[in-house]
Coordinates of C-alpha atoms and ligand atoms in Angstrom, one line a residue:
X1 CA 24.7 17.7 -27.9
X2 CA 26.6 21.0 -27.9
X3 CA 25.1 23.7 -25.8
X4 CA 25.3 26.8 -28.0
X5 CA 25.0 30.3 -26.6
X6 CA 21.7 30.6 -28.4
X7 CA 20.4 27.5 -26.7
X8 CA 21.5 28.8 -23.3
X9 CA 19.6 32.1 -23.9
X10 CA 16.5 30.3 -25.0
X11 CA 16.5 27.9 -22.0
X12 CA 14.5 30.2 -19.8
X13 CA 11.6 30.2 -22.3
X14 CA 11.8 26.4 -22.7
X15 CA 11.8 25.7 -19.0
X16 CA 8.8 28.1 -18.5
X17 CA 6.9 26.2 -21.3
X18 CA 7.8 22.9 -19.6
X19 CA 6.5 24.1 -16.3
X20 CA 3.3 25.3 -17.9
X21 CA 2.9 21.9 -19.5
X22 CA 3.3 20.2 -16.2
X23 CA 0.7 22.5 -14.5
X24 CA -1.7 22.0 -17.5
X25 CA -1.5 18.2 -17.3
X26 CA -2.3 18.4 -13.5
X27 CA -5.3 20.7 -14.2
X28 CA -6.6 18.3 -16.9
X29 CA -6.1 15.4 -14.4
X30 CA -7.9 17.3 -11.7
X31 CA -11.1 17.2 -13.8
X32 CA -10.7 13.4 -14.4
X33 CA -10.0 12.1 -10.9
X34 CA -12.8 10.0 -9.4
X35 CA -13.9 12.1 -6.4
X36 CA -16.7 9.8 -5.3
X37 CA -14.7 8.1 -2.5
X38 CA -13.0 11.1 -0.9
X39 CA -15.8 11.2 1.7
X40 CA -14.9 7.7 2.7
X41 CA -11.2 8.7 2.9
X42 CA -12.0 11.6 5.3
X43 CA -14.3 9.4 7.4
X44 CA -11.7 6.6 7.6
X45 CA -9.0 9.2 8.6
X46 CA -11.4 10.5 11.3
X47 CA -12.2 7.1 12.7
X48 CA -8.8 5.5 12.5
X49 CA -6.8 4.9 15.8
X50 CA -3.6 5.5 13.7
X51 CA -3.0 6.2 10.1
X52 CA -0.2 4.6 8.1
X53 CA 0.8 6.0 4.7
X54 CA 2.8 4.1 2.1
X55 CA 4.2 4.6 -1.4
X56 CA 7.5 3.8 -3.1
X57 CA 10.1 5.9 -4.9
X58 CA 8.9 9.3 -6.0
X59 CA 5.3 8.5 -5.0
X60 CA 6.9 7.8 -1.6
X61 CA 8.4 11.3 -1.3
X62 CA 5.0 12.7 -2.1
X63 CA 3.3 10.5 0.6
X64 CA 5.9 11.5 3.1
X65 CA 4.9 15.1 2.6
X66 CA 1.2 14.2 3.1
X67 CA 2.2 12.3 6.3
X68 CA 3.8 15.5 7.6
X69 CA 0.6 17.5 7.0
X70 CA -1.5 14.9 8.9
X71 CA 1.0 15.2 11.7
X72 CA 0.5 19.0 11.7
X73 CA -3.2 18.3 12.4
X74 CA -2.2 16.3 15.5
X75 CA -3.2 12.9 14.0
X76 CA -1.4 9.7 15.0
X77 CA 0.3 9.1 11.7
X78 CA 3.2 7.0 10.5
X79 CA 5.1 6.5 7.2
X80 CA 5.6 2.8 6.5
X81 CA 9.3 1.8 6.4
X82 CA 10.6 4.3 8.9
X83 CA 12.5 2.5 11.7
X84 CA 10.1 4.0 14.3
X85 CA 6.9 3.0 12.6
X86 CA 5.0 0.5 14.8
X87 CA 2.8 -2.5 14.0
X88 CA -0.5 -1.8 12.2
X89 CA -3.5 -3.2 13.9
X90 CA -7.3 -3.5 13.8
X91 CA -8.9 -0.1 13.9
X92 CA -6.0 1.5 12.0
X93 CA -6.0 2.8 8.4
X94 CA -3.5 2.1 5.7
X95 CA -3.5 4.8 2.9
X96 CA -1.4 3.5 0.0
X97 CA -0.5 5.2 -3.3
X98 CA 0.9 3.4 -6.3
X99 CA 0.6 4.5 -9.9
X100 CA 0.9 1.0 -11.2
X101 CA -1.0 -0.6 -8.3
X102 CA 1.4 -3.5 -8.5
X103 CA 4.5 -2.5 -6.6
X104 CA 5.3 -5.5 -4.5
X105 CA 6.1 -3.9 -1.1
X106 CA 2.8 -1.9 -1.3
X107 CA 0.7 -4.8 -2.2
X108 CA 2.2 -6.8 0.6
X109 CA 1.6 -4.0 3.1
X110 CA -2.0 -3.8 2.0
X111 CA -2.4 -7.6 2.4
X112 CA -0.9 -7.4 5.9
X113 CA -3.2 -4.5 6.9
X114 CA -6.3 -6.4 5.7
X115 CA -5.1 -9.5 7.6
X116 CA -4.9 -7.7 10.9
X117 CA -8.3 -6.0 10.4
X118 CA -7.1 -2.5 9.4
X119 CA -8.9 -0.5 6.7
X120 CA -7.1 0.0 3.4
X121 CA -7.6 3.0 1.1
X122 CA -5.6 3.1 -2.2
X123 CA -4.9 5.6 -4.9
X124 CA -3.8 4.1 -8.3
X125 CA -4.1 4.8 -12.0
X126 CA -5.7 1.4 -12.5
X127 CA -8.9 0.3 -10.9
X128 CA -8.3 -3.4 -11.8
X129 CA -4.8 -3.5 -10.4
X130 CA -3.9 -5.9 -7.5
X131 CA -3.7 -3.0 -5.0
X132 CA -7.0 -1.4 -6.1
X133 CA -8.7 -4.8 -5.7
X134 CA -7.4 -5.4 -2.2
X135 CA -8.6 -2.0 -1.1
X136 CA -11.7 -1.3 1.0
X137 CA -11.9 2.0 -0.8
X138 CA -10.1 2.9 -4.1
X139 CA -9.5 6.3 -5.5
X140 CA -8.8 6.3 -9.3
X141 CA -6.3 8.9 -10.4
X142 CA -6.2 8.4 -14.2
X143 CA -2.7 9.7 -14.7
X144 CA -0.1 7.9 -16.8
X145 CA 1.4 4.9 -15.0
X146 CA 5.2 4.8 -15.0
X147 CA 5.5 2.4 -18.0
X148 CA 2.6 3.9 -19.9
X149 CA 4.2 6.0 -22.7
X150 CA 0.9 7.3 -24.0
X151 CA 1.5 11.0 -24.6
X152 CA -2.2 11.7 -24.7
X153 CA -2.1 11.1 -20.9
X154 CA 1.2 12.8 -20.2
X155 CA 4.2 14.0 -22.0
X156 CA 6.2 13.9 -18.8
X157 CA 8.7 11.1 -18.1
X158 CA 7.4 7.8 -16.5
X159 CA 5.0 8.2 -13.5
X160 CA 5.7 11.9 -12.9
X161 CA 2.1 13.0 -13.4
X162 CA 0.8 10.4 -10.9
X163 CA 3.6 11.3 -8.4
X164 CA 2.8 15.0 -8.6
X165 CA -0.9 14.2 -8.2
X166 CA -0.2 12.3 -4.9
X167 CA 1.2 15.5 -3.4
X168 CA -1.5 17.7 -4.8
X169 CA -4.4 15.4 -3.9
X170 CA -2.8 15.0 -0.4
X171 CA -2.7 18.8 0.0
X172 CA -6.4 19.0 -1.1
X173 CA -7.4 16.4 1.4
X174 CA -5.3 18.2 4.1
X175 CA -7.1 21.5 3.4
X176 CA -10.5 19.8 4.0
X177 CA -9.3 18.1 7.2
X178 CA -7.8 21.5 8.4
X179 CA -11.2 23.2 7.7
X180 CA -12.9 20.5 9.8
X181 CA -10.3 20.9 12.5
X182 CA -10.7 24.7 12.6
X183 CA -7.4 25.4 14.4
X184 CA -5.4 28.4 13.3
X185 CA -2.2 27.9 11.4
X186 CA -0.2 29.0 14.4
X187 CA -1.6 26.1 16.5
X188 CA -0.7 23.5 13.7
X189 CA 2.8 25.0 13.4
X190 CA 3.5 24.3 17.1
X191 CA 3.6 20.6 16.2
X192 CA 6.2 21.1 13.5
X193 CA 9.7 19.7 14.2
X194 CA 11.7 22.1 16.3
X195 CA 14.9 20.0 15.6
X196 CA 15.5 19.7 11.9
Ligands
F6P1 O1 3.8 4.4 -8.2 P1 4.3 3.0 -8.4 O2 3.9 2.3 -9.6 O3 4.1 2.1 -7.1 O4 5.9 3.1 -8.5 C1 6.7 3.5 -7.4 C2 7.9 4.3 -7.8 O5 8.8 3.6 -8.6 C3 9.5 4.5 -9.4 O6 9.4 4.2 -10.7 C4 11.0 4.4 -9.0 O7 11.2 4.7 -7.7 C5 9.0 5.9 -9.1 O8 9.0 6.7 -10.2 C6 7.6 5.5 -8.6 O9 7.1 6.6 -7.8

């Protein structure tokens, strides 16, 4: 496709419209999420000896961001797959996100966590997926799964809406945990990496 001067001039409007579409899809999704199990998520985070987060691909980038925020709160937290992440054990929590709920590494991680007696909380788009069924607690995020091309759910490519929601839900959970913690932002910031 040739990029005409007219197209270049109209691009700003098009990108703005796309961004508004992305934000609207997230607003619609926010009304549809099953919030009933968030109390359990907070309780399990509070009670866990250590918290392990896992997700793959773009969902993984979002979960890494959530891991950082839990670190800012002073929690003992690890992202699964980093070379320094230790063994999960009884009394720990695995918090897993997978749009499809079938990604092999995440299902295996959840099985391992259950096997050692850790708690498992999952976020998926499908309550009957393998991952949702392994979970002690499942949070349904009814976004489009990456191979679901139903435009009524999302006009964005693949699992983008789910991947965005992982970050947004994670930030919403962090805000609640921070409120409970009560420390000022300056205190949390002292924990932020001073070599980066
Ligand atoms: O969220 P799922 O279904 O576990 O998929 C994991 C990831 O796989 C990808 O399709 C490719 O990395 C990402 O878009 C997605 O976040």
